[in-house]
Short mmCIF file of C-alpha atoms and ligand atoms in Angstrom, two decimals:
data_model
loop_
_atom_site.label_atom_id
_atom_site.label_comp_id
_atom_site.label_asym_id
_atom_site.label_seq_id
_atom_site.Cartn_x
_atom_site.Cartn_y
_atom_site.Cartn_z
CA MET A 1 -270.72 -130.91 -62.40
CA HIS A 2 -274.28 -131.70 -61.33
CA TYR A 3 -274.44 -133.66 -58.05
CA LEU A 4 -277.46 -135.60 -56.85
CA ILE A 5 -277.42 -135.87 -53.07
CA VAL A 6 -279.64 -138.52 -51.57
CA GLY A 7 -280.63 -137.43 -48.05
CA ALA A 8 -280.90 -133.92 -46.57
CA GLY A 9 -279.28 -134.91 -43.25
CA LEU A 10 -276.09 -133.36 -41.92
CA PHE A 11 -273.74 -135.23 -44.25
CA GLY A 12 -275.80 -134.33 -47.33
CA ALA A 13 -276.17 -130.71 -46.23
CA VAL A 14 -272.45 -130.18 -45.59
CA PHE A 15 -271.49 -131.76 -48.90
CA ALA A 16 -274.16 -129.70 -50.73
CA GLU A 17 -272.97 -126.47 -49.13
CA GLN A 18 -269.35 -127.15 -50.09
CA ALA A 19 -270.20 -128.25 -53.64
CA ALA A 20 -272.43 -125.22 -54.31
CA LYS A 21 -269.76 -122.91 -52.91
CA ALA A 22 -267.29 -124.47 -55.35
CA GLY A 23 -269.63 -123.60 -58.23
CA HIS A 24 -271.40 -126.91 -58.79
CA GLN A 25 -275.08 -127.60 -59.32
CA VAL A 26 -276.72 -129.63 -56.52
CA THR A 27 -280.04 -131.43 -56.35
CA ILE A 28 -280.97 -132.99 -53.01
CA ILE A 29 -283.71 -135.58 -52.73
CA GLU A 30 -285.08 -136.44 -49.29
CA LYS A 31 -287.68 -139.11 -48.63
CA ARG A 32 -288.99 -137.48 -45.45
CA ASN A 33 -291.15 -134.35 -45.48
CA HIS A 34 -288.40 -132.25 -43.92
CA ILE A 35 -284.69 -131.45 -44.14
CA ALA A 36 -282.02 -132.05 -41.44
CA GLY A 37 -282.37 -135.84 -41.12
CA ASN A 38 -282.19 -137.06 -37.55
CA ILE A 39 -281.10 -133.70 -36.17
CA TYR A 40 -284.44 -132.20 -37.23
CA THR A 41 -286.06 -129.89 -34.66
CA ARG A 42 -289.53 -128.35 -34.88
CA GLU A 43 -291.16 -125.66 -32.80
CA VAL A 44 -293.97 -126.72 -30.46
CA GLU A 45 -295.40 -124.27 -27.86
CA GLY A 46 -292.40 -122.00 -28.57
CA ILE A 47 -289.99 -124.85 -27.72
CA GLN A 48 -287.53 -126.48 -30.16
CA VAL A 49 -288.41 -130.18 -30.04
CA HIS A 50 -285.68 -132.68 -30.98
CA GLN A 51 -287.89 -135.00 -33.02
CA TYR A 52 -285.44 -137.91 -33.19
CA GLY A 53 -283.93 -137.79 -29.71
CA ALA A 54 -281.67 -135.46 -27.71
CA HIS A 55 -279.01 -133.79 -29.85
CA ILE A 56 -276.22 -131.93 -28.10
CA PHE A 57 -273.47 -130.51 -30.25
CA HIS A 58 -269.95 -131.02 -28.93
CA THR A 59 -266.51 -131.00 -30.53
CA SER A 60 -262.86 -130.29 -29.88
CA ASN A 61 -262.23 -129.66 -33.56
CA GLN A 62 -261.85 -125.92 -34.04
CA GLU A 63 -262.43 -126.12 -37.79
CA VAL A 64 -265.77 -127.91 -37.27
CA TRP A 65 -266.77 -125.45 -34.53
CA GLN A 66 -265.99 -122.47 -36.79
CA TYR A 67 -267.84 -124.18 -39.63
CA VAL A 68 -271.11 -124.64 -37.71
CA ASN A 69 -270.89 -121.16 -36.20
CA GLN A 70 -271.28 -119.71 -39.70
CA PHE A 71 -274.83 -121.06 -39.72
CA ALA A 72 -275.97 -120.79 -36.10
CA GLN A 73 -275.23 -119.18 -32.79
CA PHE A 74 -274.82 -121.74 -30.02
CA ASN A 75 -276.11 -121.37 -26.46
CA ARG A 76 -274.24 -122.33 -23.27
CA PHE A 77 -275.97 -125.70 -22.73
CA VAL A 78 -273.80 -128.35 -21.09
CA ASN A 79 -275.11 -131.91 -20.95
CA SER A 80 -275.37 -133.07 -17.33
CA PRO A 81 -277.86 -135.93 -17.33
CA PHE A 82 -279.19 -137.77 -14.28
CA ALA A 83 -280.17 -141.41 -13.91
CA LEU A 84 -283.19 -142.57 -11.91
CA SER A 85 -282.60 -145.97 -10.32
CA LYS A 86 -284.86 -147.58 -7.72
CA GLY A 87 -286.37 -144.25 -6.76
CA LYS A 88 -283.07 -142.34 -6.40
CA LEU A 89 -281.36 -139.86 -8.72
CA TYR A 90 -277.67 -140.20 -9.62
CA SER A 91 -275.37 -137.84 -11.53
CA LEU A 92 -273.90 -138.89 -14.86
CA PRO A 93 -271.29 -139.49 -16.12
CA PHE A 94 -269.92 -141.49 -13.16
CA ASN A 95 -268.12 -138.90 -11.05
CA MET A 96 -267.54 -137.86 -7.45
CA SER A 97 -271.20 -136.73 -7.13
CA THR A 98 -272.36 -140.20 -8.25
CA PHE A 99 -270.02 -141.90 -5.77
CA TYR A 100 -271.28 -139.68 -2.97
CA GLN A 101 -274.87 -140.51 -3.91
CA LEU A 102 -274.04 -144.24 -3.96
CA TRP A 103 -271.70 -144.62 -0.98
CA GLN A 104 -271.39 -141.19 0.72
CA THR A 105 -267.67 -141.27 -0.10
CA ILE A 106 -266.10 -137.83 0.28
CA THR A 107 -262.61 -138.14 -1.22
CA PRO A 108 -261.34 -139.56 -4.53
CA GLN A 109 -259.22 -142.04 -2.54
CA GLN A 110 -262.30 -143.44 -0.78
CA ALA A 111 -264.20 -143.78 -4.08
CA LYS A 112 -261.24 -145.44 -5.83
CA ALA A 113 -260.85 -147.91 -2.97
CA LYS A 114 -264.55 -148.79 -3.14
CA ILE A 115 -264.42 -149.47 -6.89
CA GLU A 116 -261.19 -151.46 -6.57
CA GLU A 117 -262.64 -153.60 -3.78
CA GLN A 118 -265.76 -154.37 -5.87
CA ARG A 119 -263.77 -155.25 -8.99
CA GLN A 120 -262.16 -158.07 -7.03
CA VAL A 121 -265.29 -160.28 -7.25
CA LEU A 122 -264.00 -161.36 -10.67
CA LYS A 123 -260.75 -162.62 -9.08
CA GLY A 124 -258.73 -161.53 -12.13
CA LYS A 125 -260.85 -163.52 -14.61
CA THR A 126 -260.92 -162.22 -18.21
CA PRO A 127 -264.46 -160.88 -18.82
CA GLU A 128 -266.52 -163.19 -21.03
CA ASN A 129 -269.71 -161.14 -21.26
CA LEU A 130 -270.89 -157.57 -20.82
CA GLU A 131 -271.76 -158.08 -17.14
CA GLU A 132 -268.24 -159.21 -16.28
CA GLN A 133 -266.72 -156.51 -18.46
CA ALA A 134 -268.69 -153.78 -16.65
CA ILE A 135 -267.83 -155.16 -13.21
CA ASP A 136 -264.18 -155.34 -14.25
CA LEU A 137 -264.30 -151.66 -15.20
CA VAL A 138 -266.40 -150.10 -12.40
CA GLY A 139 -267.28 -152.73 -9.77
CA THR A 140 -270.59 -154.28 -8.74
CA ASP A 141 -272.59 -151.33 -7.28
CA ILE A 142 -272.27 -149.02 -10.28
CA TYR A 143 -273.00 -151.96 -12.59
CA GLU A 144 -276.09 -153.09 -10.71
CA THR A 145 -277.48 -149.62 -9.96
CA LEU A 146 -276.70 -147.74 -13.14
CA ILE A 147 -275.76 -150.07 -15.99
CA LYS A 148 -277.43 -153.49 -15.86
CA GLU A 149 -281.13 -152.88 -16.47
CA TYR A 150 -280.56 -149.86 -18.74
CA THR A 151 -278.26 -151.87 -21.03
CA GLU A 152 -280.68 -154.82 -21.03
CA LYS A 153 -283.48 -152.49 -22.17
CA GLN A 154 -281.23 -150.99 -24.85
CA TRP A 155 -280.24 -154.33 -26.34
CA GLY A 156 -283.35 -156.38 -25.47
CA ARG A 157 -281.15 -159.11 -23.94
CA PRO A 158 -279.61 -159.96 -20.52
CA CYS A 159 -276.13 -158.48 -20.01
CA LYS A 160 -274.82 -162.00 -19.43
CA ASP A 161 -275.76 -162.81 -23.06
CA LEU A 162 -274.14 -159.71 -24.54
CA PRO A 163 -270.52 -159.69 -25.74
CA PRO A 164 -267.99 -157.77 -23.61
CA PHE A 165 -266.74 -155.57 -26.48
CA ILE A 166 -269.95 -153.45 -26.43
CA ILE A 167 -268.45 -151.50 -23.51
CA LYS A 168 -264.74 -151.18 -24.02
CA ARG A 169 -264.55 -148.15 -21.76
CA LEU A 170 -266.72 -146.71 -18.99
CA PRO A 171 -265.40 -143.28 -18.16
CA VAL A 172 -265.07 -142.70 -14.41
CA ARG A 173 -264.14 -139.26 -13.09
CA PHE A 174 -262.68 -138.61 -9.69
CA THR A 175 -263.75 -134.95 -9.78
CA PHE A 176 -267.16 -133.33 -9.23
CA ASP A 177 -267.48 -132.67 -12.98
CA ASN A 178 -270.98 -133.47 -14.30
CA ASN A 179 -270.27 -132.43 -17.89
CA TYR A 180 -271.09 -135.53 -19.96
CA PHE A 181 -268.64 -134.60 -22.71
CA ASN A 182 -264.92 -133.86 -22.54
CA ASP A 183 -264.90 -131.61 -25.60
CA THR A 184 -263.75 -128.00 -25.75
CA TYR A 185 -266.92 -126.68 -27.39
CA GLN A 186 -270.53 -127.59 -26.60
CA GLY A 187 -274.00 -126.11 -27.05
CA ILE A 188 -277.34 -126.14 -28.83
CA PRO A 189 -277.99 -123.93 -31.89
CA ILE A 190 -280.29 -121.08 -30.90
CA GLY A 191 -283.45 -121.41 -33.01
CA GLY A 192 -282.90 -125.16 -33.55
CA TYR A 193 -280.96 -127.49 -35.80
CA THR A 194 -283.42 -127.26 -38.69
CA GLN A 195 -282.75 -123.54 -39.04
CA MET A 196 -279.01 -124.26 -39.05
CA VAL A 197 -279.35 -126.80 -41.86
CA GLU A 198 -281.72 -124.45 -43.74
CA LYS A 199 -278.96 -121.82 -43.73
CA MET A 200 -276.45 -124.36 -45.03
CA LEU A 201 -278.74 -125.14 -47.94
CA GLN A 202 -279.53 -121.49 -48.77
CA HIS A 203 -277.80 -121.22 -52.13
CA ASP A 204 -279.05 -120.54 -55.66
CA GLN A 205 -277.36 -123.67 -56.91
CA ILE A 206 -278.99 -126.01 -54.38
CA GLU A 207 -282.43 -127.44 -55.06
CA VAL A 208 -284.14 -129.56 -52.39
CA ARG A 209 -286.95 -131.99 -53.21
CA LEU A 210 -288.76 -133.40 -50.17
CA ASN A 211 -290.96 -136.53 -50.10
CA THR A 212 -288.76 -138.03 -52.81
CA ASP A 213 -287.39 -141.54 -52.38
CA PHE A 214 -284.34 -142.48 -54.43
CA PHE A 215 -285.60 -146.03 -54.84
CA ALA A 216 -288.84 -144.89 -56.48
CA ASN A 217 -286.75 -143.87 -59.49
CA LYS A 218 -283.31 -145.38 -59.06
CA ALA A 219 -282.54 -146.09 -62.72
CA ALA A 220 -283.33 -142.52 -63.83
CA TYR A 221 -281.32 -140.98 -60.99
CA LEU A 222 -278.33 -143.13 -61.89
CA THR A 223 -278.27 -141.83 -65.45
CA ASN A 224 -279.36 -138.18 -65.07
CA TYR A 225 -276.59 -136.84 -62.85
CA ASP A 226 -272.80 -136.64 -63.09
CA LYS A 227 -272.26 -137.96 -59.60
CA ILE A 228 -274.33 -139.20 -56.67
CA VAL A 229 -273.70 -138.68 -52.97
CA PHE A 230 -275.74 -141.38 -51.28
CA THR A 231 -276.48 -141.06 -47.53
CA GLY A 232 -279.18 -143.75 -47.33
CA MET A 233 -278.57 -147.41 -46.44
CA ILE A 234 -275.71 -148.94 -48.43
CA ASP A 235 -277.23 -152.45 -48.32
CA GLN A 236 -280.53 -151.15 -49.70
CA PHE A 237 -278.64 -149.44 -52.54
CA TYR A 238 -277.38 -152.87 -53.58
CA ASP A 239 -280.83 -154.50 -53.15
CA TYR A 240 -279.65 -156.31 -49.98
CA CYS A 241 -277.79 -158.69 -52.31
CA TYR A 242 -275.66 -160.06 -49.45
CA GLY A 243 -278.48 -159.77 -46.90
CA PRO A 244 -279.51 -156.83 -44.67
CA LEU A 245 -277.14 -155.13 -42.21
CA ALA A 246 -278.52 -155.16 -38.64
CA TYR A 247 -279.61 -152.11 -36.64
CA ARG A 248 -281.23 -151.23 -33.33
CA SER A 249 -284.23 -148.99 -33.62
CA LEU A 250 -285.97 -146.48 -31.34
CA LYS A 251 -289.50 -145.20 -30.87
CA PHE A 252 -290.20 -141.67 -29.66
CA GLU A 253 -293.36 -140.60 -27.83
CA HIS A 254 -293.81 -136.81 -27.64
CA GLU A 255 -296.20 -135.19 -25.14
CA ILE A 256 -297.20 -131.57 -24.47
CA LEU A 257 -297.85 -130.99 -20.76
CA SER A 258 -299.70 -128.05 -19.23
CA ILE A 259 -297.05 -127.49 -16.57
CA ASP A 260 -293.96 -125.33 -16.87
CA ASN A 261 -291.37 -127.80 -15.58
CA TYR A 262 -291.65 -131.60 -15.60
CA GLN A 263 -288.25 -132.90 -14.49
CA GLY A 264 -285.93 -129.91 -14.03
CA ASN A 265 -283.31 -131.26 -16.44
CA ALA A 266 -283.03 -131.86 -20.20
CA VAL A 267 -282.21 -135.58 -19.94
CA ILE A 268 -283.06 -138.17 -17.29
CA ASN A 269 -282.18 -141.82 -17.88
CA TYR A 270 -284.62 -144.41 -16.52
CA ILE A 271 -282.60 -147.43 -15.48
CA ASP A 272 -285.17 -149.87 -14.09
CA HIS A 273 -286.97 -152.53 -16.13
CA GLN A 274 -290.30 -151.30 -14.74
CA TYR A 275 -290.07 -148.36 -17.18
CA PRO A 276 -290.17 -149.57 -20.79
CA PHE A 277 -288.41 -146.38 -21.98
CA THR A 278 -284.74 -145.54 -21.41
CA ARG A 279 -284.86 -141.76 -21.29
CA ILE A 280 -287.17 -138.80 -20.87
CA ILE A 281 -286.10 -135.61 -22.57
CA GLU A 282 -287.59 -132.26 -21.56
CA HIS A 283 -286.80 -130.08 -24.53
CA LYS A 284 -287.15 -126.58 -23.03
CA HIS A 285 -284.15 -127.22 -20.75
CA PHE A 286 -281.86 -127.47 -23.79
CA GLU A 287 -282.52 -123.75 -24.30
CA PHE A 288 -283.30 -122.52 -20.77
CA GLY A 289 -286.94 -122.04 -21.84
CA GLN A 290 -289.44 -120.14 -19.69
CA GLN A 291 -292.64 -121.11 -21.56
CA GLU A 292 -295.87 -121.88 -19.67
CA LYS A 293 -296.08 -125.40 -21.10
CA THR A 294 -293.47 -128.08 -21.60
CA VAL A 295 -292.80 -130.85 -24.13
CA ILE A 296 -291.33 -134.18 -23.09
CA THR A 297 -290.24 -137.18 -25.15
CA LYS A 298 -289.97 -140.77 -23.99
CA GLU A 299 -287.38 -142.83 -25.87
CA TYR A 300 -288.10 -146.55 -26.26
CA PRO A 301 -285.48 -148.98 -27.58
CA ALA A 302 -286.85 -151.28 -30.30
CA ASP A 303 -285.81 -154.20 -32.45
CA TRP A 304 -285.25 -153.36 -36.09
CA GLN A 305 -286.45 -154.98 -39.26
CA ILE A 306 -286.50 -153.75 -42.86
CA GLY A 307 -288.96 -150.85 -43.06
CA ASP A 308 -288.29 -149.60 -39.50
CA GLU A 309 -286.17 -146.52 -38.87
CA PRO A 310 -282.54 -147.68 -38.48
CA TYR A 311 -280.76 -145.81 -35.66
CA TYR A 312 -277.75 -147.68 -34.31
CA PRO A 313 -275.62 -150.02 -36.45
CA VAL A 314 -274.84 -153.31 -34.71
CA ASN A 315 -271.07 -153.32 -34.93
CA ASP A 316 -270.39 -156.99 -34.32
CA GLN A 317 -268.14 -159.18 -36.45
CA VAL A 318 -270.94 -160.59 -38.61
CA ASN A 319 -272.14 -157.13 -39.62
CA ALA A 320 -268.61 -155.74 -40.00
CA LYS A 321 -267.88 -158.53 -42.52
CA LEU A 322 -271.15 -157.93 -44.32
CA TYR A 323 -270.45 -154.22 -44.56
CA GLN A 324 -267.01 -154.97 -46.04
CA LYS A 325 -268.70 -156.88 -48.84
CA TYR A 326 -270.95 -153.92 -49.65
CA GLN A 327 -267.94 -151.62 -49.43
CA ALA A 328 -266.16 -153.75 -52.05
CA LEU A 329 -269.13 -153.23 -54.40
CA ALA A 330 -269.10 -149.50 -53.65
CA LYS A 331 -265.42 -149.24 -54.62
CA LYS A 332 -266.34 -150.32 -58.14
CA ASP A 333 -268.99 -147.59 -58.45
CA ALA A 334 -266.72 -144.65 -59.16
CA ASN A 335 -269.62 -142.20 -59.61
CA ILE A 336 -271.24 -142.86 -56.25
CA ILE A 337 -269.96 -141.51 -52.95
CA PHE A 338 -271.41 -143.25 -49.89
CA GLY A 339 -271.55 -140.99 -46.85
CA GLY A 340 -273.06 -140.50 -43.41
CA ARG A 341 -274.23 -142.95 -40.79
CA LEU A 342 -276.28 -145.16 -43.14
CA GLY A 343 -274.01 -144.99 -46.18
CA MET A 344 -270.93 -145.83 -44.08
CA TYR A 345 -272.73 -148.10 -41.58
CA GLN A 346 -271.18 -146.33 -38.63
CA TYR A 347 -272.43 -144.44 -35.58
CA PHE A 348 -271.29 -140.84 -35.96
CA ASP A 349 -271.78 -137.92 -33.63
CA MET A 350 -272.66 -134.71 -35.45
CA HIS A 351 -269.17 -133.21 -35.33
CA LYS A 352 -267.75 -136.44 -36.78
CA VAL A 353 -270.27 -136.45 -39.64
CA ILE A 354 -269.30 -132.86 -40.41
CA GLU A 355 -265.59 -133.73 -40.26
CA VAL A 356 -266.04 -136.66 -42.65
CA ALA A 357 -268.33 -134.69 -45.00
CA LEU A 358 -265.86 -131.76 -45.16
CA ALA A 359 -262.98 -134.15 -45.88
CA THR A 360 -265.01 -136.00 -48.53
CA ALA A 361 -265.98 -132.72 -50.18
CA LYS A 362 -262.40 -131.45 -50.10
CA LYS A 363 -261.14 -134.61 -51.80
CA GLU A 364 -263.97 -134.67 -54.33
CA LEU A 365 -263.99 -130.96 -55.22
CA ARG A 366 -260.25 -130.26 -55.31
CA ASN A 367 -260.10 -130.35 -59.10
P1 FDA B 401 -279.32 -138.75 -41.26
O1 FDA B 401 -279.97 -140.01 -40.96
O2 FDA B 401 -279.49 -137.62 -40.36
O3 FDA B 401 -279.58 -138.30 -42.74
C1 FDA B 401 -279.80 -139.20 -43.79
C2 FDA B 401 -281.02 -138.72 -44.55
O4 FDA B 401 -281.17 -139.52 -45.74
C3 FDA B 401 -282.32 -138.88 -43.78
O5 FDA B 401 -282.99 -137.64 -43.73
C4 FDA B 401 -283.10 -139.92 -44.57
O6 FDA B 401 -284.49 -139.71 -44.54
C5 FDA B 401 -282.54 -139.73 -45.96
N1 FDA B 401 -282.68 -140.91 -46.81
C6 FDA B 401 -282.35 -142.19 -46.49
N2 FDA B 401 -282.66 -143.02 -47.52
C7 FDA B 401 -283.19 -142.24 -48.49
C8 FDA B 401 -283.72 -142.52 -49.78
N3 FDA B 401 -283.77 -143.77 -50.24
N4 FDA B 401 -284.17 -141.50 -50.54
C9 FDA B 401 -284.15 -140.22 -50.06
N5 FDA B 401 -283.68 -139.91 -48.84
C10 FDA B 401 -283.20 -140.90 -48.06
N6 FDA B 401 -274.84 -136.69 -32.24
C11 FDA B 401 -274.26 -135.74 -31.46
O7 FDA B 401 -273.25 -135.16 -31.86
N7 FDA B 401 -274.83 -135.39 -30.26
C12 FDA B 401 -275.95 -135.99 -29.78
O8 FDA B 401 -276.41 -135.65 -28.68
C13 FDA B 401 -276.56 -137.01 -30.59
N8 FDA B 401 -277.69 -137.62 -30.18
C14 FDA B 401 -278.23 -138.66 -30.90
C15 FDA B 401 -279.35 -139.31 -30.41
C16 FDA B 401 -279.89 -140.38 -31.11
C17 FDA B 401 -281.09 -141.08 -30.56
C18 FDA B 401 -279.28 -140.80 -32.32
C19 FDA B 401 -279.81 -142.00 -33.07
C20 FDA B 401 -278.19 -140.11 -32.84
C21 FDA B 401 -277.65 -139.03 -32.13
N9 FDA B 401 -276.57 -138.30 -32.62
C22 FDA B 401 -275.98 -137.33 -31.84
C23 FDA B 401 -276.01 -138.59 -33.97
C24 FDA B 401 -276.63 -137.74 -35.10
O9 FDA B 401 -278.00 -138.00 -35.18
C25 FDA B 401 -275.90 -138.07 -36.43
O10 FDA B 401 -274.56 -137.67 -36.33
C26 FDA B 401 -276.48 -137.40 -37.67
O11 FDA B 401 -277.87 -137.42 -37.72
C27 FDA B 401 -275.94 -138.10 -38.90
O12 FDA B 401 -276.30 -137.43 -40.09
P2 FDA B 401 -276.40 -138.22 -41.46
O13 FDA B 401 -276.56 -137.20 -42.51
O14 FDA B 401 -275.31 -139.19 -41.56
O15 FDA B 401 -277.71 -139.13 -41.31
#
């Protein structure tokens, strides 16, 4: 079988690796000038720069952990971000350190009582918007100090105008545990993600063509290969025939600074409206770097329109229904497998994309 894989991101790379290992021929086309999709890292001043935003690998799935460890060695990085709000730093995720910083509470009982007291402002009302939902979950102080303005920047709208379902859960920990993730395994691949994906694609039967857009030659690609794994946008594949699916976009601004340490942590969230960006990443801290210079990246939320980079699917009812219509078309195309975050119109963390790609490959290649 000769597979054409559209997109050299994580989904495409995992599928390619599995297909080549099973003896198939694989051609990957990628419209960007590099492999690895959004997990792409490049070396600047000896530092691995996460070009499309902070990427921290975490999973509790042992099979996925063993899988990635074939291609990279992972360091001991644990994500413990801080949030800057009105001139003060707070620990994330919300935990006993955060409560101490907010209220000087010492015991879990004191912190719980404070949150409970502040939740009462809703007087048992069912939350009708994101503001009420957040207050119902964590009370007024945490909402106003750490959630409100950040969320408004992310979505470009007041929290009162956003639906409550956007935040179903807001994890609150009554321990002094600053680890953002709950997973068993966590780390950053030493040498960067690009090197990890390069290793996945190192196989005689895998050919990668960069700067190659599927839509420049769609008709030929559809006829020249036995099967296509498509990890681009599913609505674009069908010429937006039902209309475009909605996304939120991001802009990244990278800067090299001639100092060795800018903020002392890999990720700091900027809550206040006065900062147009939501986060600053200092890349060297992902790998405990000791270089003389440092590289930082400011992350700006942005509206999305066709032609912009799509980052986050907007999972509201309108878009869910629209996606179902595209899915129905996809079901009829037996020779096309839609995969990854754009092909499946779903936000996936890296371990999830790997899980889904391994399962898809297993099902596809079992014969
Ligand atoms: P990806 O987008 O990576 O790959 C698809 C590829 O297809 C792209 O390279 C694209 O150029 C190419 N393509 C599209 N259309 C094409 C066409 N017409 N022709 C040719 N090529 C085409 N996860 C996590 O576990 N920990 C984290 O910390 C983060 N952090 C994070 C931050 C931000 C800002 C975002 C947006 C996302 C994360 N993630 C994450 C999620 C992570 O980025 C995600 O799981 C993977 O990138 C998904 O890989 P895919 O292969 O699905 O898509």
